[in-house]
Coordinates of C-alpha atoms in Angstrom, one line a residue:
M5 CA 194.3 62.7 -7.0
F6 CA 191.0 62.6 -4.9
F7 CA 190.3 60.8 -1.4
V8 CA 187.6 59.5 0.4
D9 CA 187.8 59.5 4.2
T10 CA 185.0 57.1 5.7
I11 CA 183.3 58.2 9.1
E12 CA 182.2 54.7 11.1
L13 CA 179.3 55.3 12.9
A14 CA 178.9 51.6 14.1
G15 CA 176.2 52.0 17.2
L16 CA 173.9 52.7 14.5
G17 CA 174.9 51.0 11.6
N18 CA 175.9 53.9 9.5
R19 CA 178.6 55.6 7.8
S20 CA 179.2 59.7 7.0
Y21 CA 182.0 60.5 4.1
L22 CA 184.3 63.1 3.8
A23 CA 185.7 63.3 0.0
G24 CA 187.8 65.5 -1.7
G25 CA 191.1 66.8 -3.3
E26 CA 193.6 69.0 -2.0
R27 CA 192.3 72.2 -0.9
T28 CA 188.6 71.3 -0.8
A29 CA 185.9 68.9 -0.3
V30 CA 182.1 67.7 0.5
A31 CA 180.9 65.9 3.7
V32 CA 178.1 63.3 2.8
D33 CA 175.4 62.8 5.1
P34 CA 177.4 64.4 8.5
P35 CA 176.7 63.2 11.8
R36 CA 174.8 65.2 14.7
D37 CA 178.2 65.2 16.0
I38 CA 180.1 67.5 13.7
D39 CA 183.4 67.7 15.4
Q40 CA 184.8 64.2 14.2
V41 CA 184.1 65.6 10.6
I42 CA 185.7 69.1 10.7
A43 CA 188.6 66.9 12.6
A44 CA 189.3 64.4 9.3
A45 CA 189.3 68.0 6.8
A46 CA 191.7 69.7 9.2
R47 CA 193.7 66.0 9.3
R48 CA 193.6 66.4 5.4
G49 CA 194.2 70.2 5.0
V50 CA 191.3 71.0 3.1
R51 CA 188.2 73.0 3.7
I52 CA 184.9 72.0 3.6
S53 CA 182.7 74.0 0.7
H54 CA 180.1 71.3 0.4
V55 CA 177.8 69.5 2.7
V56 CA 175.2 67.5 1.5
E57 CA 172.2 65.0 2.4
T58 CA 171.3 62.5 0.3
H59 CA 167.9 62.5 2.1
V60 CA 166.2 63.3 5.4
H61 CA 167.0 60.6 7.5
N62 CA 164.9 59.0 10.0
D63 CA 167.1 56.9 11.7
Y64 CA 169.4 59.6 12.4
V65 CA 169.9 63.3 13.4
S66 CA 171.9 65.3 10.8
G67 CA 174.8 67.7 11.8
G68 CA 174.3 69.0 8.0
P69 CA 172.7 72.0 8.5
E70 CA 174.9 72.8 11.8
L71 CA 178.1 71.9 9.8
A72 CA 177.5 73.9 7.0
R73 CA 176.7 76.9 8.9
V74 CA 180.0 76.4 11.1
T75 CA 182.1 76.3 8.1
G76 CA 180.3 78.2 5.7
A77 CA 180.0 75.4 3.1
A78 CA 176.8 75.1 0.4
Y79 CA 174.1 72.8 1.7
L80 CA 172.9 70.5 -1.2
V81 CA 169.7 68.8 -0.4
P82 CA 167.1 67.1 -2.6
A83 CA 164.7 69.6 -3.9
A84 CA 161.8 67.6 -3.6
A85 CA 162.3 67.5 0.3
R86 CA 160.0 69.4 2.5
V87 CA 162.5 71.5 5.0
A88 CA 161.9 74.6 6.6
H89 CA 165.9 75.5 7.2
R90 CA 167.8 77.0 4.5
R91 CA 169.6 75.1 1.8
T92 CA 170.5 74.9 -1.8
P93 CA 168.1 72.4 -3.5
V94 CA 169.4 69.8 -5.8
H95 CA 167.8 68.6 -8.9
D96 CA 168.5 66.1 -11.2
G97 CA 171.6 66.2 -12.9
D98 CA 172.7 69.0 -10.9
R99 CA 176.6 69.4 -10.9
H100 CA 178.7 71.1 -8.3
G101 CA 182.5 71.8 -8.3
I102 CA 184.4 70.2 -5.3
D103 CA 187.9 71.0 -6.2
A104 CA 188.9 72.5 -9.6
G105 CA 192.9 71.7 -9.3
A106 CA 191.5 67.9 -8.9
G107 CA 188.6 68.1 -11.6
L108 CA 186.2 67.1 -9.1
V109 CA 182.6 67.8 -9.6
L110 CA 179.2 66.1 -7.7
R111 CA 177.0 65.3 -10.1
A112 CA 173.2 64.5 -8.3
L113 CA 171.5 61.7 -9.5
V114 CA 167.7 60.9 -8.5
T115 CA 166.9 57.9 -7.0
P116 CA 163.6 57.6 -5.2
G117 CA 163.0 54.6 -3.6
H118 CA 164.3 55.1 0.3
T119 CA 162.4 58.0 0.6
P120 CA 160.6 59.9 -2.6
H121 CA 163.0 63.1 -2.7
H122 CA 166.2 60.5 -2.4
T123 CA 169.4 61.3 -4.8
S124 CA 172.8 59.7 -4.7
Y125 CA 175.8 61.9 -6.1
A126 CA 178.6 60.3 -8.0
L127 CA 181.7 61.9 -7.2
E128 CA 183.6 62.6 -11.3
E129 CA 187.2 63.1 -11.5
D130 CA 187.4 64.9 -14.9
G131 CA 184.3 63.7 -16.2
T132 CA 184.3 60.5 -15.2
A133 CA 183.0 58.8 -12.1
V134 CA 184.9 57.5 -9.1
A135 CA 182.4 57.1 -6.4
V136 CA 178.5 57.5 -6.1
F137 CA 177.0 58.3 -2.5
T138 CA 174.1 56.3 -2.6
G139 CA 172.6 56.5 0.7
G140 CA 169.8 54.6 1.1
S141 CA 169.5 53.9 -2.3
L142 CA 171.9 51.3 -3.6
L143 CA 173.6 49.7 -0.3
V144 CA 175.9 46.8 -0.4
G145 CA 174.2 43.6 -1.5
T146 CA 170.8 45.1 -0.9
V147 CA 169.0 48.7 -0.5
G148 CA 167.2 50.8 1.9
R149 CA 163.9 50.3 3.0
P150 CA 161.0 51.5 1.1
D151 CA 159.0 51.3 4.2
L152 CA 159.5 54.4 6.5
V153 CA 157.7 57.5 5.0
E154 CA 154.4 56.0 4.6
P155 CA 153.0 52.7 4.6
R156 CA 150.4 53.9 1.7
L157 CA 153.9 54.4 -0.5
T158 CA 155.3 51.6 0.2
R159 CA 154.9 49.7 -2.5
D160 CA 155.1 52.4 -4.7
L161 CA 158.9 53.6 -3.3
A162 CA 159.8 49.4 -3.4
R163 CA 158.7 49.4 -7.0
A164 CA 161.2 53.4 -7.5
Q165 CA 163.9 51.1 -5.6
H166 CA 164.5 48.6 -8.2
A167 CA 164.5 51.0 -11.1
S168 CA 166.9 53.8 -8.6
A169 CA 169.0 50.9 -8.8
H170 CA 169.0 49.9 -12.5
R171 CA 169.6 53.4 -12.8
L172 CA 172.9 54.0 -11.3
A173 CA 174.1 50.1 -12.7
A174 CA 173.5 51.9 -16.6
E175 CA 174.8 55.1 -16.0
L176 CA 177.6 54.5 -13.8
P177 CA 181.2 52.6 -15.0
D178 CA 181.2 49.1 -13.4
D179 CA 184.5 50.5 -11.5
T180 CA 182.5 52.9 -9.7
A181 CA 183.3 52.8 -6.3
V182 CA 179.6 52.3 -4.0
L183 CA 179.4 54.0 -0.7
P184 CA 176.0 53.8 1.1
T185 CA 175.2 55.4 4.3
H186 CA 173.1 52.4 5.5
G187 CA 173.9 49.2 5.7
F188 CA 176.5 48.2 7.9
G189 CA 173.8 47.1 11.2
S190 CA 171.2 50.1 10.1
F191 CA 167.8 49.5 10.9
C192 CA 167.1 51.6 7.3
S193 CA 168.7 48.6 5.6
S194 CA 165.8 46.1 4.1
G195 CA 168.7 43.3 4.5
R196 CA 171.9 42.1 5.5
A197 CA 174.7 41.5 3.4
E198 CA 178.3 40.2 4.0
G199 CA 180.9 43.1 2.9
E200 CA 182.8 46.2 3.5
A201 CA 183.0 47.3 0.0
T202 CA 181.7 46.9 -3.3
T203 CA 181.5 48.6 -7.0
I204 CA 178.6 49.2 -9.6
G205 CA 180.1 46.0 -11.6
K206 CA 179.7 43.9 -8.0
E207 CA 176.2 45.0 -7.4
K208 CA 175.2 43.9 -11.3
A209 CA 176.6 40.6 -10.3
S210 CA 174.6 40.2 -6.9
N211 CA 172.3 42.3 -5.5
E212 CA 168.4 41.1 -5.7
A213 CA 167.6 44.4 -7.1
L214 CA 169.4 44.0 -10.3
T215 CA 169.5 40.1 -10.4
R216 CA 165.7 40.3 -10.2
D217 CA 162.7 41.1 -12.2
V218 CA 160.7 43.9 -10.9
D219 CA 158.0 42.1 -9.4
A220 CA 160.1 39.2 -7.5
F221 CA 162.2 41.8 -6.0
V222 CA 159.4 44.0 -5.0
A223 CA 157.6 41.0 -3.5
A224 CA 161.0 39.4 -1.6
L225 CA 161.9 42.9 -0.2
L226 CA 158.0 43.6 0.9
A227 CA 157.9 40.0 2.8
G228 CA 161.8 40.7 4.2
L229 CA 160.6 43.7 6.0
D230 CA 161.5 44.0 9.4
D231 CA 160.4 46.0 12.7
T232 CA 160.7 49.6 13.1
P233 CA 162.5 51.4 16.2
A234 CA 160.2 53.8 17.4
Y235 CA 162.6 56.5 17.7
Y236 CA 162.1 57.1 14.2
A237 CA 159.1 58.5 14.0
H238 CA 161.0 62.1 15.4
M239 CA 163.8 61.7 13.7
G240 CA 162.6 63.1 10.2
P241 CA 160.5 65.9 11.7
A242 CA 163.9 67.3 13.6
N243 CA 165.8 66.8 10.5
A244 CA 163.1 68.6 8.4
E245 CA 162.8 71.3 11.6
G246 CA 166.7 71.5 11.6
P247 CA 168.6 70.3 14.9
A248 CA 169.9 72.3 17.3
P249 CA 173.4 72.5 17.6
V250 CA 174.5 69.6 20.7
D251 CA 176.4 70.2 23.8
L252 CA 178.2 67.4 24.9
T253 CA 179.5 68.9 28.3
A254 CA 179.3 66.8 30.9
P255 CA 175.9 66.5 33.0
P256 CA 175.1 67.5 36.6
T257 CA 176.9 64.5 38.5
A258 CA 174.1 62.7 40.6
D259 CA 175.1 61.2 44.1
A260 CA 173.2 57.8 45.6
D261 CA 170.4 60.0 46.9
D262 CA 170.1 61.8 43.5
I263 CA 169.1 58.2 41.8
A264 CA 167.4 56.5 44.2
A265 CA 165.1 59.9 44.1
R266 CA 165.3 60.0 40.0
L267 CA 163.9 56.2 40.3
A268 CA 161.5 57.0 43.0
A269 CA 160.0 59.6 40.6
G270 CA 159.7 56.6 37.6
E271 CA 162.9 58.0 35.6
W272 CA 165.0 55.9 33.7
V273 CA 168.3 55.1 35.3
V274 CA 170.8 53.6 32.7
D275 CA 174.0 51.6 34.2
L276 CA 176.2 51.2 30.6
R277 CA 178.8 49.0 31.8
N278 CA 179.2 45.5 30.2
R279 CA 176.1 42.9 30.9
V280 CA 179.1 40.8 32.9
A281 CA 179.2 43.4 35.6
F282 CA 175.9 44.6 35.6
A283 CA 174.4 40.6 36.3
E284 CA 177.2 40.6 39.1
E285 CA 175.9 43.8 40.8
H286 CA 173.8 47.0 39.9
V287 CA 171.6 49.7 41.1
A288 CA 168.2 48.2 41.9
G289 CA 165.8 49.7 39.5
S290 CA 168.7 50.4 36.6
F291 CA 168.2 49.0 33.4
N292 CA 171.2 47.9 31.7
F293 CA 172.6 49.5 28.2
E294 CA 176.1 48.4 27.0
A295 CA 178.1 51.0 26.2
E296 CA 179.9 48.7 23.5
G297 CA 176.3 47.0 22.6
Q298 CA 174.1 49.1 20.0
L299 CA 173.3 51.6 22.8
A300 CA 171.7 54.5 21.2
T301 CA 169.3 52.3 18.9
Y302 CA 168.2 50.5 21.5
L303 CA 167.7 52.5 24.4
A304 CA 166.3 55.5 22.4
W305 CA 163.8 52.1 20.7
L306 CA 162.5 51.7 24.2
I307 CA 162.9 54.6 26.0
P308 CA 159.0 56.6 26.2
W309 CA 160.6 59.4 24.3
G310 CA 161.2 63.0 26.0
K311 CA 161.7 60.7 29.7
P312 CA 164.7 62.3 31.6
V313 CA 167.8 59.6 31.4
T314 CA 170.2 59.5 34.3
L315 CA 173.7 57.2 32.8
L316 CA 175.9 55.3 35.2
A317 CA 178.9 54.8 34.1
G318 CA 182.0 52.9 34.6
S319 CA 184.2 56.2 33.6
A320 CA 184.3 59.6 32.1
A321 CA 185.7 58.3 28.9
Q322 CA 182.6 55.6 28.7
L323 CA 180.2 58.3 29.5
A324 CA 181.1 60.9 27.1
A325 CA 181.3 58.0 24.5
A326 CA 177.9 57.5 25.2
Q327 CA 176.6 61.2 25.4
R328 CA 178.2 61.0 21.7
E329 CA 175.9 58.5 20.5
L330 CA 173.0 60.0 22.1
V331 CA 173.1 62.7 20.7
R332 CA 172.5 61.8 17.3
V333 CA 169.2 60.1 17.9
G334 CA 168.0 63.1 19.8
I335 CA 168.6 62.2 23.5
D336 CA 170.6 65.6 23.6
R337 CA 171.2 65.9 27.6
P338 CA 171.3 63.5 30.1
A339 CA 169.5 64.8 33.5
A340 CA 172.6 63.4 35.5
A341 CA 175.6 61.2 35.4
A342 CA 177.6 59.1 37.6
T343 CA 181.1 57.3 37.3
G344 CA 182.5 54.8 39.2
E345 CA 180.6 51.4 40.4
P346 CA 177.5 50.3 42.3
S347 CA 179.0 50.7 45.8
S348 CA 179.2 54.7 45.2
W349 CA 175.8 55.0 43.9
T350 CA 173.7 53.4 46.5
R351 CA 172.6 54.8 49.6
D352 CA 174.4 53.4 53.0
G353 CA 172.8 50.1 54.1
E354 CA 171.4 49.1 50.7
V355 CA 172.5 46.3 49.2
P356 CA 173.5 46.6 44.9
A357 CA 170.8 44.0 42.9
A358 CA 172.0 41.1 40.7
F359 CA 170.8 38.1 38.5
P360 CA 172.8 35.2 37.5
R361 CA 173.6 34.8 34.2
A362 CA 173.8 31.2 32.4
T363 CA 174.1 29.4 28.9
F364 CA 171.9 27.2 26.6
A365 CA 173.4 24.0 28.4
D366 CA 173.0 25.3 31.8
L367 CA 169.0 26.0 30.7
A368 CA 168.9 22.2 28.8
D369 CA 170.2 21.1 32.3
H370 CA 167.9 22.8 34.1
P371 CA 164.3 21.0 35.8
R372 CA 161.5 22.8 33.5
D373 CA 159.1 22.7 36.6
G374 CA 158.5 26.4 37.0
L375 CA 160.9 27.6 34.8
V376 CA 160.1 30.4 31.9
V377 CA 162.1 30.5 28.6
L378 CA 161.4 34.1 26.7
D379 CA 163.0 35.1 23.6
V380 CA 163.4 38.8 23.0
R381 CA 164.4 38.4 19.7
R382 CA 162.4 40.4 16.6
T383 CA 159.6 38.3 15.0
S384 CA 162.0 37.8 12.0
E385 CA 164.2 36.2 14.2
R386 CA 162.0 33.8 15.6
A387 CA 160.4 33.0 12.4
T388 CA 163.9 31.1 11.5
G389 CA 163.8 28.5 14.5
F390 CA 162.7 28.5 18.6
I391 CA 163.1 27.0 21.8
E392 CA 160.0 24.5 22.0
G393 CA 157.5 26.1 24.4
S394 CA 159.4 29.3 24.8
A395 CA 157.0 32.7 25.3
H396 CA 158.1 35.2 23.2
I397 CA 158.1 38.6 23.4
P398 CA 160.7 41.1 21.6
V399 CA 162.8 43.5 23.6
H400 CA 161.7 46.5 22.0
S401 CA 158.2 45.9 23.6
L402 CA 159.5 43.8 26.9
H403 CA 159.1 47.3 28.8
R404 CA 155.5 48.0 28.1
R405 CA 154.2 43.8 28.1
V406 CA 156.6 42.6 31.8
H407 CA 152.9 41.9 32.8
E408 CA 152.3 39.1 30.0
V409 CA 155.3 37.3 30.9
P410 CA 154.3 33.9 32.6
D411 CA 154.3 33.2 36.5
G412 CA 158.1 31.6 37.6
Q413 CA 161.6 31.7 36.9
V414 CA 162.3 33.6 33.5
W415 CA 165.4 32.7 31.6
V416 CA 165.3 35.2 29.1
H417 CA 167.5 34.7 25.5
C418 CA 168.3 36.6 22.5
A419 CA 170.6 35.6 19.7
G420 CA 173.9 36.6 21.1
G421 CA 173.6 37.8 24.7
M422 CA 173.0 41.4 24.5
R423 CA 169.7 42.1 24.2
A424 CA 168.7 39.2 26.7
A425 CA 170.8 41.4 29.4
I426 CA 168.8 44.4 28.3
A427 CA 165.3 42.3 29.0
A428 CA 167.1 40.9 32.3
S429 CA 167.6 44.3 33.7
L430 CA 164.1 45.2 32.9
L431 CA 162.6 42.2 34.3
D432 CA 164.9 42.7 37.5
A433 CA 164.2 46.1 37.8
A434 CA 160.2 45.2 37.9
G435 CA 160.8 42.7 40.9
R436 CA 161.0 39.1 38.8
D437 CA 163.1 36.4 39.4
V438 CA 165.2 36.3 35.9
V439 CA 168.3 34.6 34.8
A440 CA 170.1 36.3 31.5
V441 CA 171.5 33.6 29.3
D442 CA 174.6 35.3 27.9
D443 CA 175.2 32.7 24.9
S444 CA 174.8 32.2 21.1
F445 CA 171.3 31.0 19.8
A446 CA 173.2 28.5 17.5
A447 CA 174.4 26.5 21.2
A448 CA 171.0 26.3 21.9
E449 CA 170.3 22.8 20.0
K450 CA 173.8 21.9 19.9
A451 CA 172.6 21.8 24.0
G452 CA 169.8 19.5 23.4
L453 CA 167.2 21.8 23.2
T454 CA 164.0 21.2 21.4
V455 CA 164.3 23.9 18.5
H456 CA 161.0 24.4 16.2
T457 CA 161.3 25.6 12.8
R458 CA 158.1 27.4 11.2

């Protein structure tokens, strides 16, 4: 008998796995905060004998080196990956015993495409593949992006993705569970597909890498590539060098004077509370990145790399969860933090700031004179439909382009409300008169607004 436990990294749209038998197990693509992997092994009563990486990751900092060091496990990394730390190099066809009593063996299958060195691992029980850890190769209904390594390699890597998907489909039984790392909201995925679980057989019937010829597949894949989070540029080098252990202890406490001083110094003060509470009252100059949203992705994408950040949270639990998410993308230690509410974060005599929220129906009913509609979705989203007369600056570049927003009251929207809240906080901090449209974009046309498609 074998087990596979999934460790969700929902904020990043990724998954890690722990798989094994009654005594020993392998951890696949572990996150930076390795304590949750160790806890999963403890619940199963197994020892982690192997830690494996499918590739050198571009979207999060790996916990692989530290987990291997702490547990004494063998650390398996594709042989072609350029890394500075100690590892066991893995070549195509290599087999590593995971649990002898359960007849479990891990077999390496080199599957380039997401990266040149990418390797998948088939978990075999008594010689038959029962699951395959596909990392950024074959995903649920799609494949991993081929453009994150080097632009000149993108087309060749896209063709390699097609070949790698076909290799997995040809060599593994149809009922083999496909267990990717990316594809659950991760920007490492080349597309978004419905469903949480899949098999080789299901992918043969639906995945375009397996249903289209290589030229059609590559053309569609390259045409659909979207923006890349800026922080990805720092993840690959960190993982190649070997990340340091994390420190999740509470950061220094900031009082109202300290918060004001940090704002005056140009540091980032980030309010983690939900967007409704932030709009109602917040520290003037602070930015809103909801702890319950894609905090790590968007904060790491927007913040100038290395700039000190102070976190404001509604509770100690919210602060601790945010710290855990941020270390996964290399924001290791907040400069300071505070918990509570805006009244305790502002100095005597200061009044918390606020801005209104609205719906698309409110926008449709509002006079348009002197009003700016700002769309902060990505370019690919806007291409599917946009409000007539709206300006467009993607949220991930807005902090550098605030000066480009036309004069007037700014009604800012995205697809659902989270990114509009981030954008509204950036504009509010810059002194603009802003309204956050907290609504689904699908409601815009229904509200009577003119929506154009290209």
